[in-house]
Coordinates of C-alpha atoms and ligand atoms in Angstrom, one line a residue:
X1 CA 2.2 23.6 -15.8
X2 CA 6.0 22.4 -15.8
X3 CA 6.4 18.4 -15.2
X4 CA 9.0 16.7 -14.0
X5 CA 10.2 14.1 -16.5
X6 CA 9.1 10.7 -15.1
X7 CA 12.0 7.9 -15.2
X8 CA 9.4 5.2 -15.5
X9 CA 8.6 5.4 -19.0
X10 CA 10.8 5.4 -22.3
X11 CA 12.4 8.4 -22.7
X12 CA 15.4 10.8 -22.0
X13 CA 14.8 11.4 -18.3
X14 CA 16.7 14.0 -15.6
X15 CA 16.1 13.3 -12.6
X16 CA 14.5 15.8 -10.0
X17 CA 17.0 18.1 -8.0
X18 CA 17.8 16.9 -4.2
X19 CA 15.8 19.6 -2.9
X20 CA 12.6 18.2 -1.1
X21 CA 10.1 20.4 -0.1
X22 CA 6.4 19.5 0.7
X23 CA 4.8 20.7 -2.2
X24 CA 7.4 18.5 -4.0
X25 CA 7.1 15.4 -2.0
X26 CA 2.9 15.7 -2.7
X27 CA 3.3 16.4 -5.9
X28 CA 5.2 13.0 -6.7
X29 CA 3.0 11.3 -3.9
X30 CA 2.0 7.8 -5.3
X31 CA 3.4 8.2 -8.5
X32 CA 2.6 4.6 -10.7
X33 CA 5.4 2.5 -9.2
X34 CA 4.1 3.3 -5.9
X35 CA 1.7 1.8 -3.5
X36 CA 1.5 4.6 -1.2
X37 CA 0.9 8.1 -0.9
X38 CA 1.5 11.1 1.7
X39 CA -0.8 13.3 0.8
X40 CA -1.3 16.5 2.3
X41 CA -3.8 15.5 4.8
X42 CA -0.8 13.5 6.3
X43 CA 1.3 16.3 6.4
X44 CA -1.0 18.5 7.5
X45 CA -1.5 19.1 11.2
X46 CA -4.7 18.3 12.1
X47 CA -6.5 15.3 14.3
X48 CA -5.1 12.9 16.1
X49 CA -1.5 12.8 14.9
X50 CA 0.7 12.1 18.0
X51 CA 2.8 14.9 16.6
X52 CA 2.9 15.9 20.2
X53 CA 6.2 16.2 21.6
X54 CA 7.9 15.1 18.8
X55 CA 11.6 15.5 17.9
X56 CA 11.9 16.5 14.0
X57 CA 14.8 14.5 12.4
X58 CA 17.4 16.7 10.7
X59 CA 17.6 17.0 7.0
X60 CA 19.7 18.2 4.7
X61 CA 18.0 19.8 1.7
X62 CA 21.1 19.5 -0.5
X63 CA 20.8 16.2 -0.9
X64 CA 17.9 13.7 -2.0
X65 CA 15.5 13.3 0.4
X66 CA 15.1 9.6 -0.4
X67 CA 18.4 8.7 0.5
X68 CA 18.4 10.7 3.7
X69 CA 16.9 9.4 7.4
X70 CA 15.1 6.3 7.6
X71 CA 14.1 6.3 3.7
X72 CA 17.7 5.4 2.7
X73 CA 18.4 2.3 1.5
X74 CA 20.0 -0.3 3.2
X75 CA 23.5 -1.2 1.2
X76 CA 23.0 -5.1 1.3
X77 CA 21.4 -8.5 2.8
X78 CA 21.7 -10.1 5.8
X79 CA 20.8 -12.7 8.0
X80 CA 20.3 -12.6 11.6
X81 CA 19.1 -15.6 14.0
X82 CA 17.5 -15.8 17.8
X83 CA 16.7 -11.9 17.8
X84 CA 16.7 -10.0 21.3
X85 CA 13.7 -9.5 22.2
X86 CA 12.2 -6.8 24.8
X87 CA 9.3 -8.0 26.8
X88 CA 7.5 -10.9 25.6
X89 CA 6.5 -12.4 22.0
X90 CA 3.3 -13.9 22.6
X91 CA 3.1 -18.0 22.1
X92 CA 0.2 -18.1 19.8
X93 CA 2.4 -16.3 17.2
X94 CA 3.6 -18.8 14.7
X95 CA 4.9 -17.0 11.2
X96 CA 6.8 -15.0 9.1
X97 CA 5.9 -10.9 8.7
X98 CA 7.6 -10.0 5.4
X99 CA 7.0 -6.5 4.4
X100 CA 8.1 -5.1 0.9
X101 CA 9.8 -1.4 -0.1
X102 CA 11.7 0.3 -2.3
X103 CA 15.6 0.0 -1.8
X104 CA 17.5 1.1 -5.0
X105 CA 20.6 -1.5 -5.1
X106 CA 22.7 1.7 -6.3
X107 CA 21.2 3.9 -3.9
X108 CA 20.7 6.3 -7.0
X109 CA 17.0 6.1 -7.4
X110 CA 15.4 8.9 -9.0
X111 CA 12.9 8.8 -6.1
X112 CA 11.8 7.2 -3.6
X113 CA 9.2 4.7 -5.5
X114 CA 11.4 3.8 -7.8
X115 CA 14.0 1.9 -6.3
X116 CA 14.2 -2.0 -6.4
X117 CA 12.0 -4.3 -4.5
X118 CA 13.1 -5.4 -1.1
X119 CA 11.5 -7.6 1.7
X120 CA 12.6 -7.5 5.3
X121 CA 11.3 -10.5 7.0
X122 CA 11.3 -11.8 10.7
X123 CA 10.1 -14.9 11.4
X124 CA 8.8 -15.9 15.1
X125 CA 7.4 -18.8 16.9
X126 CA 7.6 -20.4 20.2
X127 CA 7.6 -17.0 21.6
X128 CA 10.7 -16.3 20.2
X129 CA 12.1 -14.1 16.9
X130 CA 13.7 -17.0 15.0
X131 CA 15.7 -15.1 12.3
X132 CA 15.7 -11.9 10.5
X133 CA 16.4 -11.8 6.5
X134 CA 16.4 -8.7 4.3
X135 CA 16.3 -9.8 0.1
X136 CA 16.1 -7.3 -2.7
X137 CA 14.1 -8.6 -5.3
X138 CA 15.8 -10.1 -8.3
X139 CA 13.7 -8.8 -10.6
X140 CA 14.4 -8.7 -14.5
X141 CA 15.6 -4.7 -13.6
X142 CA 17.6 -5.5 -10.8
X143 CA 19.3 -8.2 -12.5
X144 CA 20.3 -5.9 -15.1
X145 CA 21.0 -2.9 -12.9
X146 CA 18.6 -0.5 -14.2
X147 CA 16.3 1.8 -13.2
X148 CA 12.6 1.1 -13.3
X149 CA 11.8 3.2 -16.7
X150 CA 15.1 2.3 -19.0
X151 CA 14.1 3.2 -22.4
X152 CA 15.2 0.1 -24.2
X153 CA 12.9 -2.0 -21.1
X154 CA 9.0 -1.2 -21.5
X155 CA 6.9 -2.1 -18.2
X156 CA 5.3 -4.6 -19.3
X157 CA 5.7 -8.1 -17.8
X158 CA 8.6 -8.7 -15.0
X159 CA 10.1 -5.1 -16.2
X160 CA 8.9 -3.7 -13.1
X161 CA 10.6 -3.1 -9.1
X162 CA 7.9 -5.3 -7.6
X163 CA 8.2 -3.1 -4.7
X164 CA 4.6 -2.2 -3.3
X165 CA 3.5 -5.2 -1.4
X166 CA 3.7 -9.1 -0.3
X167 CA 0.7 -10.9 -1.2
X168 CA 0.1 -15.2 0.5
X169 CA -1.7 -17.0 -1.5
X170 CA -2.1 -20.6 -2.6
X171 CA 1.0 -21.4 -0.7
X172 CA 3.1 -18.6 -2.8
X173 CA 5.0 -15.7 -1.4
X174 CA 4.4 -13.0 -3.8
X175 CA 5.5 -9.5 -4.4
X176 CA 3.7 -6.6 -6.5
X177 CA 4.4 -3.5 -7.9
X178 CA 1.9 -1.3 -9.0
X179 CA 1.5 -2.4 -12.6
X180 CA 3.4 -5.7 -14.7
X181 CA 3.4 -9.1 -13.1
X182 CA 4.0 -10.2 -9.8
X183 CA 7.3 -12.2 -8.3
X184 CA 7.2 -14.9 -6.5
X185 CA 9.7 -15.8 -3.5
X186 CA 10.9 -18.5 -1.4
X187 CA 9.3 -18.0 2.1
X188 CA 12.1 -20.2 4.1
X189 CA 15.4 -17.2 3.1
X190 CA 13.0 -14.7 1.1
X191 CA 15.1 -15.6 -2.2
X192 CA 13.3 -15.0 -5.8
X193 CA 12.3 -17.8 -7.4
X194 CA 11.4 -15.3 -10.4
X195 CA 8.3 -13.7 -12.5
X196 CA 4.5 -15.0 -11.8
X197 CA 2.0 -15.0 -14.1
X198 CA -0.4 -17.2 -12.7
X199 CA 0.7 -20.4 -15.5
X200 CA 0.6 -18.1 -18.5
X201 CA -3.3 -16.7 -17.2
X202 CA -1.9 -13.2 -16.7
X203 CA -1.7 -11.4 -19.9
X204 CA -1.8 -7.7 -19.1
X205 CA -1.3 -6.5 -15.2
X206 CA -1.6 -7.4 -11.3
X207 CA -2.3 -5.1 -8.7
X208 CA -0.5 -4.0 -5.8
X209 CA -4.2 -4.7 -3.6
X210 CA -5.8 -8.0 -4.9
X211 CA -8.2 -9.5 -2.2
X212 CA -8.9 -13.4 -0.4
X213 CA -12.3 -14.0 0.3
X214 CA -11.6 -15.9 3.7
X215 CA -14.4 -17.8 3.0
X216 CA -13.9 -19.1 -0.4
X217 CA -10.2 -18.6 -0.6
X218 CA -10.4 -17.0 -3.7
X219 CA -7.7 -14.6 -4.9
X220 CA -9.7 -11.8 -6.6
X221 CA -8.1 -9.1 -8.3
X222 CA -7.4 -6.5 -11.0
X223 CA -4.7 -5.1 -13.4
X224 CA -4.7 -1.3 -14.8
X225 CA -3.4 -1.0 -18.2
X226 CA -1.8 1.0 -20.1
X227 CA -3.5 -0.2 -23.6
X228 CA -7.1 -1.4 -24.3
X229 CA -8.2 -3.6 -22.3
X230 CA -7.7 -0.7 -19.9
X231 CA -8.8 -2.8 -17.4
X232 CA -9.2 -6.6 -16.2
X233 CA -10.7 -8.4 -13.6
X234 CA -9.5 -12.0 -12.1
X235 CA -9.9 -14.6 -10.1
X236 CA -8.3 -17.6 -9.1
X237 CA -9.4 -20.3 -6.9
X238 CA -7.7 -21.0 -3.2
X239 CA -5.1 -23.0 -4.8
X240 CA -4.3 -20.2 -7.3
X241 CA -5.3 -21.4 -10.7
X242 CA -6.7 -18.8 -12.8
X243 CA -10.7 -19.0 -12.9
X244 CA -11.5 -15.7 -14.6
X245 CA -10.5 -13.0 -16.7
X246 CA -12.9 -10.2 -17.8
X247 CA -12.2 -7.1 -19.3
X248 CA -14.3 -4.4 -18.0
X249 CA -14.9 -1.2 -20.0
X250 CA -13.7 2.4 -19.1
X251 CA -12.6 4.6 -21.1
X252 CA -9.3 5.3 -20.2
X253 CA -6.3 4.5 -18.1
X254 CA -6.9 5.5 -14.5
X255 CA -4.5 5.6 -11.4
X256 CA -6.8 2.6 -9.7
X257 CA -4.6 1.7 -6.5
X258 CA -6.9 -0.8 -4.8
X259 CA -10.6 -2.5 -5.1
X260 CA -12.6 -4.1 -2.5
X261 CA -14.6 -6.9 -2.6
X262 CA -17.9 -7.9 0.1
X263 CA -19.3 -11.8 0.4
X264 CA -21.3 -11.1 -2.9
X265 CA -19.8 -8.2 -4.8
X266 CA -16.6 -6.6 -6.6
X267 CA -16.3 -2.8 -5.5
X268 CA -14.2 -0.8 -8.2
X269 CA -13.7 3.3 -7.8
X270 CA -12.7 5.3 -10.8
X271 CA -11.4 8.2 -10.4
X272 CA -10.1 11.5 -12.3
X273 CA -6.0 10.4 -12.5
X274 CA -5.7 10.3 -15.6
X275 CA -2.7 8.5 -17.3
X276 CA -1.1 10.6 -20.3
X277 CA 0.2 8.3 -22.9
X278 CA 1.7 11.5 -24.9
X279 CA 3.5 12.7 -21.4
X280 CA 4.3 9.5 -20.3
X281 CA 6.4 9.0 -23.7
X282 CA 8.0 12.6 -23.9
X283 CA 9.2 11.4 -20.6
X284 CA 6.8 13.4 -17.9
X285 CA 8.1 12.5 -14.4
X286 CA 4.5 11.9 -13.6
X287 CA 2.1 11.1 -16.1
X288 CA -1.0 10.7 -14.3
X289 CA -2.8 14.2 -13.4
X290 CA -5.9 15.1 -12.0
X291 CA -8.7 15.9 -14.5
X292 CA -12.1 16.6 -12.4
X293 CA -13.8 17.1 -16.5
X294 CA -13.5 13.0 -16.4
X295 CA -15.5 12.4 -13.2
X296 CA -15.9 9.7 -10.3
X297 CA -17.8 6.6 -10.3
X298 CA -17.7 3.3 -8.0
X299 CA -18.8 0.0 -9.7
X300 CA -20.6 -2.4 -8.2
X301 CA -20.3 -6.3 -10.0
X302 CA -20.7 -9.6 -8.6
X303 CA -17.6 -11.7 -7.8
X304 CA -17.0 -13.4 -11.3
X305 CA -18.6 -11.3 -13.3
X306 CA -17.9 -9.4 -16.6
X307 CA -18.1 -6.1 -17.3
X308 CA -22.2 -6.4 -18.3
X309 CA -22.9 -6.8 -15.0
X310 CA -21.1 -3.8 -13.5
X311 CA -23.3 -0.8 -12.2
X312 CA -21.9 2.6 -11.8
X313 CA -22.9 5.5 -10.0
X314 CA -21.1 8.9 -10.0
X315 CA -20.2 10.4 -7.1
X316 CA -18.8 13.7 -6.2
X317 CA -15.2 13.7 -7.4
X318 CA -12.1 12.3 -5.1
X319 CA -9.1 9.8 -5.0
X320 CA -8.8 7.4 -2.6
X321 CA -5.7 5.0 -3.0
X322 CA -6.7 2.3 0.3
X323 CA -10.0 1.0 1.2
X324 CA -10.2 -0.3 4.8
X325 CA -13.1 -3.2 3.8
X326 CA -16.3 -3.4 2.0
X327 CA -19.6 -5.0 3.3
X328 CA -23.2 -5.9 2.7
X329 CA -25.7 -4.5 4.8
X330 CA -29.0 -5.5 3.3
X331 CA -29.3 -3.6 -0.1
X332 CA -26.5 -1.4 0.4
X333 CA -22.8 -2.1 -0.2
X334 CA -20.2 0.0 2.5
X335 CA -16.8 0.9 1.7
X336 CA -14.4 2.4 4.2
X337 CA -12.5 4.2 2.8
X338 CA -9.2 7.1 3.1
X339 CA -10.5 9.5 1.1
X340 CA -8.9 12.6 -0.8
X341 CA -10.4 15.3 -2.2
X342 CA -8.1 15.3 -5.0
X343 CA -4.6 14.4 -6.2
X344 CA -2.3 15.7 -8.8
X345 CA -4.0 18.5 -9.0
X346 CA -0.9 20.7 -9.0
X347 CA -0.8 24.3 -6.8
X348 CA -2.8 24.1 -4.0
X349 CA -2.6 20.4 -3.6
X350 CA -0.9 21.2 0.2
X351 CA -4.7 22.4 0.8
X352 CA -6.1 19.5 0.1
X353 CA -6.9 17.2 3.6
X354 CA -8.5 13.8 3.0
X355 CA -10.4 12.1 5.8
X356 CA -11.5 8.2 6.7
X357 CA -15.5 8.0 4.6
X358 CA -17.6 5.5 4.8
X359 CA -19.4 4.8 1.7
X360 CA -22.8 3.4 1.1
X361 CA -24.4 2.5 -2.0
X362 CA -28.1 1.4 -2.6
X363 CA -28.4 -1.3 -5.4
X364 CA -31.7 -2.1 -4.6
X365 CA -33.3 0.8 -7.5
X366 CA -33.0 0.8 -11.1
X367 CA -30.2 3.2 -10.6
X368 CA -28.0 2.7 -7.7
X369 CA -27.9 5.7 -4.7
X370 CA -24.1 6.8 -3.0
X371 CA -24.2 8.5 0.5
X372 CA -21.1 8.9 2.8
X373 CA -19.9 10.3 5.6
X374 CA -16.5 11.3 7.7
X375 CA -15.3 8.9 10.4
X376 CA -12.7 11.4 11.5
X377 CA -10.6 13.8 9.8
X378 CA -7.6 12.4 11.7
X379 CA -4.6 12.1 9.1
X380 CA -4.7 8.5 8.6
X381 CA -3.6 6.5 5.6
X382 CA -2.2 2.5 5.2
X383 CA -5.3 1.2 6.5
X384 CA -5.2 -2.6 7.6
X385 CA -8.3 -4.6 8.6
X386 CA -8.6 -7.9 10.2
X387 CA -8.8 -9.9 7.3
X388 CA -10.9 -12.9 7.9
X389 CA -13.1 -10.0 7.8
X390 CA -12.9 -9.3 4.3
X391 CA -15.4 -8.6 2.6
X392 CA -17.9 -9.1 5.5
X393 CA -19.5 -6.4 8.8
X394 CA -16.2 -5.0 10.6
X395 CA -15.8 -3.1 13.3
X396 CA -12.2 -1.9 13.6
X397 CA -9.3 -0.7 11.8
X398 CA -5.7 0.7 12.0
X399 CA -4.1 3.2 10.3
X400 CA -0.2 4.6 9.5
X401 CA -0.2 8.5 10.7
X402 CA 1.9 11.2 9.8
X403 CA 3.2 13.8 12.1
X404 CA 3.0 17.6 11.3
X405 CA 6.4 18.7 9.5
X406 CA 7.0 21.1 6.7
X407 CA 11.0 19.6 5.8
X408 CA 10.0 15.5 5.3
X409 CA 7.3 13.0 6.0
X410 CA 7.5 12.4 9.6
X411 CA 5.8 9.2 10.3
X412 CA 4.2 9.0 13.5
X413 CA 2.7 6.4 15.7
X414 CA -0.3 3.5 15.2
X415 CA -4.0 4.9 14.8
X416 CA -6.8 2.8 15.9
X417 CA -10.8 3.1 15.0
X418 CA -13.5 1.7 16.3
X419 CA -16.0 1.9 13.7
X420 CA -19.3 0.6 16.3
X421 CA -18.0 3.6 18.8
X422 CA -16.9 6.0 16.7
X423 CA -14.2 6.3 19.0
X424 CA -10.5 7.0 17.6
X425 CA -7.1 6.9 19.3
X426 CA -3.6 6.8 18.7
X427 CA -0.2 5.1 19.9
X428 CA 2.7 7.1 19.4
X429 CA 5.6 5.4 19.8
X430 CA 7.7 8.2 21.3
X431 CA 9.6 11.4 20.5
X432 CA 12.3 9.9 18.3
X433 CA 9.9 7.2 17.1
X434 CA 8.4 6.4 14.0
X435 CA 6.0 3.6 13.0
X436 CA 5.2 2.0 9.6
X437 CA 2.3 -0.2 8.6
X438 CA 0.2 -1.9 11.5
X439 CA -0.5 -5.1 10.2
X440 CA -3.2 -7.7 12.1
X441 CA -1.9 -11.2 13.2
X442 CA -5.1 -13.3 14.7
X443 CA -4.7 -14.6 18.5
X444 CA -7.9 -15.4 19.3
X445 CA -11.5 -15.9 17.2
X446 CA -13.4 -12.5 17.5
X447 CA -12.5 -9.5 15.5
X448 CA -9.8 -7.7 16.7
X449 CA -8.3 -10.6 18.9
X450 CA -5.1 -10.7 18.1
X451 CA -1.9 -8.1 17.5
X452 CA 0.0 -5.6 15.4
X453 CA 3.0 -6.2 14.1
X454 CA 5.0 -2.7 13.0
X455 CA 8.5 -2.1 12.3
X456 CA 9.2 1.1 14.3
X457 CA 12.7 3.5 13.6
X458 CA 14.2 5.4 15.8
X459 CA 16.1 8.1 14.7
X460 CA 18.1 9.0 17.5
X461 CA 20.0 6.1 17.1
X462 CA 18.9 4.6 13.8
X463 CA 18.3 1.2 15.5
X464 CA 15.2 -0.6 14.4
X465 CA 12.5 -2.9 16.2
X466 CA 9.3 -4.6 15.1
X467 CA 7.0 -4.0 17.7
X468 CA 3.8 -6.4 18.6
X469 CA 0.9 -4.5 19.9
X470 CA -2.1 -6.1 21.5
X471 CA -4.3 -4.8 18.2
X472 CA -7.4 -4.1 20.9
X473 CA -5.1 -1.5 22.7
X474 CA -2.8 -0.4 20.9
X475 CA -2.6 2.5 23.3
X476 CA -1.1 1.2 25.9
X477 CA 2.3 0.3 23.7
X478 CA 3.9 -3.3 22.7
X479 CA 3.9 -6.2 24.6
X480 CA 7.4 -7.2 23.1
X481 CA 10.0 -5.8 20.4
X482 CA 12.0 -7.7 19.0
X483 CA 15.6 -5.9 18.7
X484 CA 16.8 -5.7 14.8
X485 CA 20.4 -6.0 13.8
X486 CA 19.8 -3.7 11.1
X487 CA 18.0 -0.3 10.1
X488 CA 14.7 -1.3 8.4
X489 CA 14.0 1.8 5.8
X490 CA 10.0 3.1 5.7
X491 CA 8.2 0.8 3.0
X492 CA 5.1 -0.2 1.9
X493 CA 3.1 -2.9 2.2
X494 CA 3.4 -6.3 4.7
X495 CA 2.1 -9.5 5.1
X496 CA 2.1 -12.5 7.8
X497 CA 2.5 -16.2 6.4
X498 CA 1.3 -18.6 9.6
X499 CA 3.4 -20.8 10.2
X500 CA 6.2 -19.3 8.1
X501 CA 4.8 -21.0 4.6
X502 CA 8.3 -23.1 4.3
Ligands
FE2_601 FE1 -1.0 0.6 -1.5

């Protein structure tokens, strides 16, 4: 099968033509500098999409469809203070939402995932939207002016776009990529203070998707790696010093987006992405393919532990890039999860529709027992929990959807499950509309009390908002948007910093 060369890695590269077509775009889904995927069950009509009505955005398939629409870069930083805001911010919200994405400084990305870090932050309290920043990343590539994958800059360290997500922990904004070491910024005008690596604990990679045990405080997360140890597993304590570090065995480098973690246990799914070393060095765009021969297992260990303590069980084989949450429920452990039959598996991957699972597992046996079953089959990816839920019983979640289109992804509206119910429902945001990431602020105590914060496009007039929605009826639309002075490109992953962290 013919491979695109993959900029990412040493090597002569050339990049891919402009011409985007769907079997392109899933093809290149989630490539390793990327925290998300569109896989096809996103393009896909099918379920509860809110494609209804819509008005498809033109395109022009001479030209790269990264740098067309809303996922065009942005050509520079601004600030903005005392936002216009429709309807009305509510007062208990007190923070900053920063989310990160992937804005090449010379608009000349090879694709979409590979452009440089950048946060877009709005800040809000008193019921008002105090200021709006946007800051690339300053990142040892940006500073130099290179693409992620410059042959004479491996990726290991700060040599990555730090692009994926925004991570608040032990009173540190910090930024991730998919593999390399983290970045930590100034929370008060989003500037880079420069590479973290935890005091010199970090020694081989951080991912995009580490967790905080809301109870403990604890940072827990993992690092995929190139090079034996193929994989590690961290923690640090609520303040952020480095507690842990276990390598745990596999037996090669797999495409492991995310983990999940409940009160007692460290959740790990590997699945059959394989990385290439030999493609990745002759300069494959994409060197991780799908190789059902390896298999899929989910590891069960306890928070802490080393690699003798995991249990694995194999399950049928899938990817799944996003777990909603993870819980205990007596002797099982349940994982909700976005779950896709396969990825990267070459022709016929536009066939391939994922679902929402939810996954149990029985430790209580000398070998452990997997089960699951299909929430919906609506085309729902980015899933966002409450997180002072982590880790423990939930009962909701929200989702990013996709609308049906065979030209570009067409992001849609705000998808909402109620996991007790069963029931599932959607907020579009309108014909022209297109929403990113939901991403829970608490208001009040219970589950679910509280709002959604989404940055929302418009493409008939390529004005911008970030909309609040009350996150227990999403249905009925915001209760405010606050009015953007710029274009906010589709990212990745958000966070919200109470208080604004400065
Ligand atoms: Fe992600």
């Amino acid at each position: 099968m013919q491979r695109d060369r993959n900029p990412s890695f040493p090597g002569p590269t050339t990049p891919p033509t402009g011409r985007f077509g769907r079997r392109e775009f899933l093809q290149r889904s989630a490539l390793l500098a990327a925290g998300f995927a569109v896989p096809s069950s996103l393009v896909a009509a099918c379920g509860d999409s809110g494609g209804g009505g819509a008005v498809p955005e033109s395109f022009d398939p001479s030209r790269p469809w990264w740098l067309q629409n809303d996922f065009a870069p942005v050509e520079d930083e601004m600030d903005a203070f005392d936002l216009k805001v429709r309807g009305r911010i509510p007062s208990v919200l007190d923070g900053l939402y920063v989310r990160n994405g992937s804005n090449p400084q010379k608009a000349d990305s090879p694709h979409w995932f590979f452009g440089d870090g950048m946060v877009h932050g709005v800040r809000i309290a008193d019921g008002r939207a105090l200021w709006y920043r946007n800051r690339w990343i300053n990142t040892i590539l940006y500073e130099k002016g290179i693409s992620f994958g410059d042959p004479n800059t491996p990726p290991v360290g700060g040599a990555n776009q730090s692009n994926v997500s925004t991570i608040w922990h032990g009173g540190k904004l910090l930024t991730s990529g998919e593999v390399g070491f983290p970045y930590e910024l100034d929370p008060s005008d989003l500037s880079t203070k420069g590479v973290y690596d935890f005091g010199g604990a970090l020694k081989t990679s951080f991912t995009a998707h580490p967790k905080i045990d809301p109870v403990t405080g604890s940072l827990h997360f993992f690092g995929y790696w190139f090079f034996d140890p193929f994989l590690t597993y961290s923690v640090a304590d609520r303040s952020g010093r480095v507690v842990s570090s276990e390598a745990v065995d596999v037996r090669q480098t797999t495409m492991m987006h995310s983990f999940a973690i409940t009160d007692r246990d460290a959740v790990f799914w590997e699945c059959p992405v394989l990385f290439s070393l030999e493609e990745a060095m002759a300069g494959a765009l994409n060197p991780f393919h799908w190789d059902p021969s390896y298999g899929t297992r989910v590891g069960i260990m306890p928070l802490g532990g080393s690699t003798s303590d995991i249990r694995w069980v194999e399950i049928e084989n899938c990817y799944v890039f996003h777990e909603l949450n993870a819980y205990r429920d007596g002797n099982e452990v349940v994982v909700d999860v976005c779950r896709h039959p396969e990825m990267f598996a070459g022709e016929g991957l536009e066939d391939s529709e994922g679902d929402l699972r939810r996954w149990r597992i029985d430790t209580s046996g000398s070998s452990m027992r997997f089960r699951d079953e299909i929430v919906t089959t609506a085309p729902y990816e980015l899933p966002h929990p409450d997180r002072r839920f982590t880790g423990r019983r939930h009962r909701y979640g929200w989702f990013s959807t996709t609308r049906p289109n065979d030209q570009t992804v067409d992001f849609g509206g705000t998808g909402y499950v109620d996991y007790e119910t069963g029931k599932v429902s959607l907020w579009d945001p309108g014909s022209t509309r297109h929403a990113g990431e939901p991403f829970f602020v608490p208001g009040g105590a219970a589950e679910g009390d509280g709002w959604l914060l989404t940055f929302v496009y418009d493409h008939s007039n390529g004005k911008s908002t970030l909309a609040i929605l009350p996150a227990l009826d999403p249905n009925g639309g915001p209760v405010a948007e606050i009015e953007l002075p710029r274009r906010v490109p589709y990212g990745f992953h958000g966070v919200w910093i109470p208080g604004g962290g400065a």
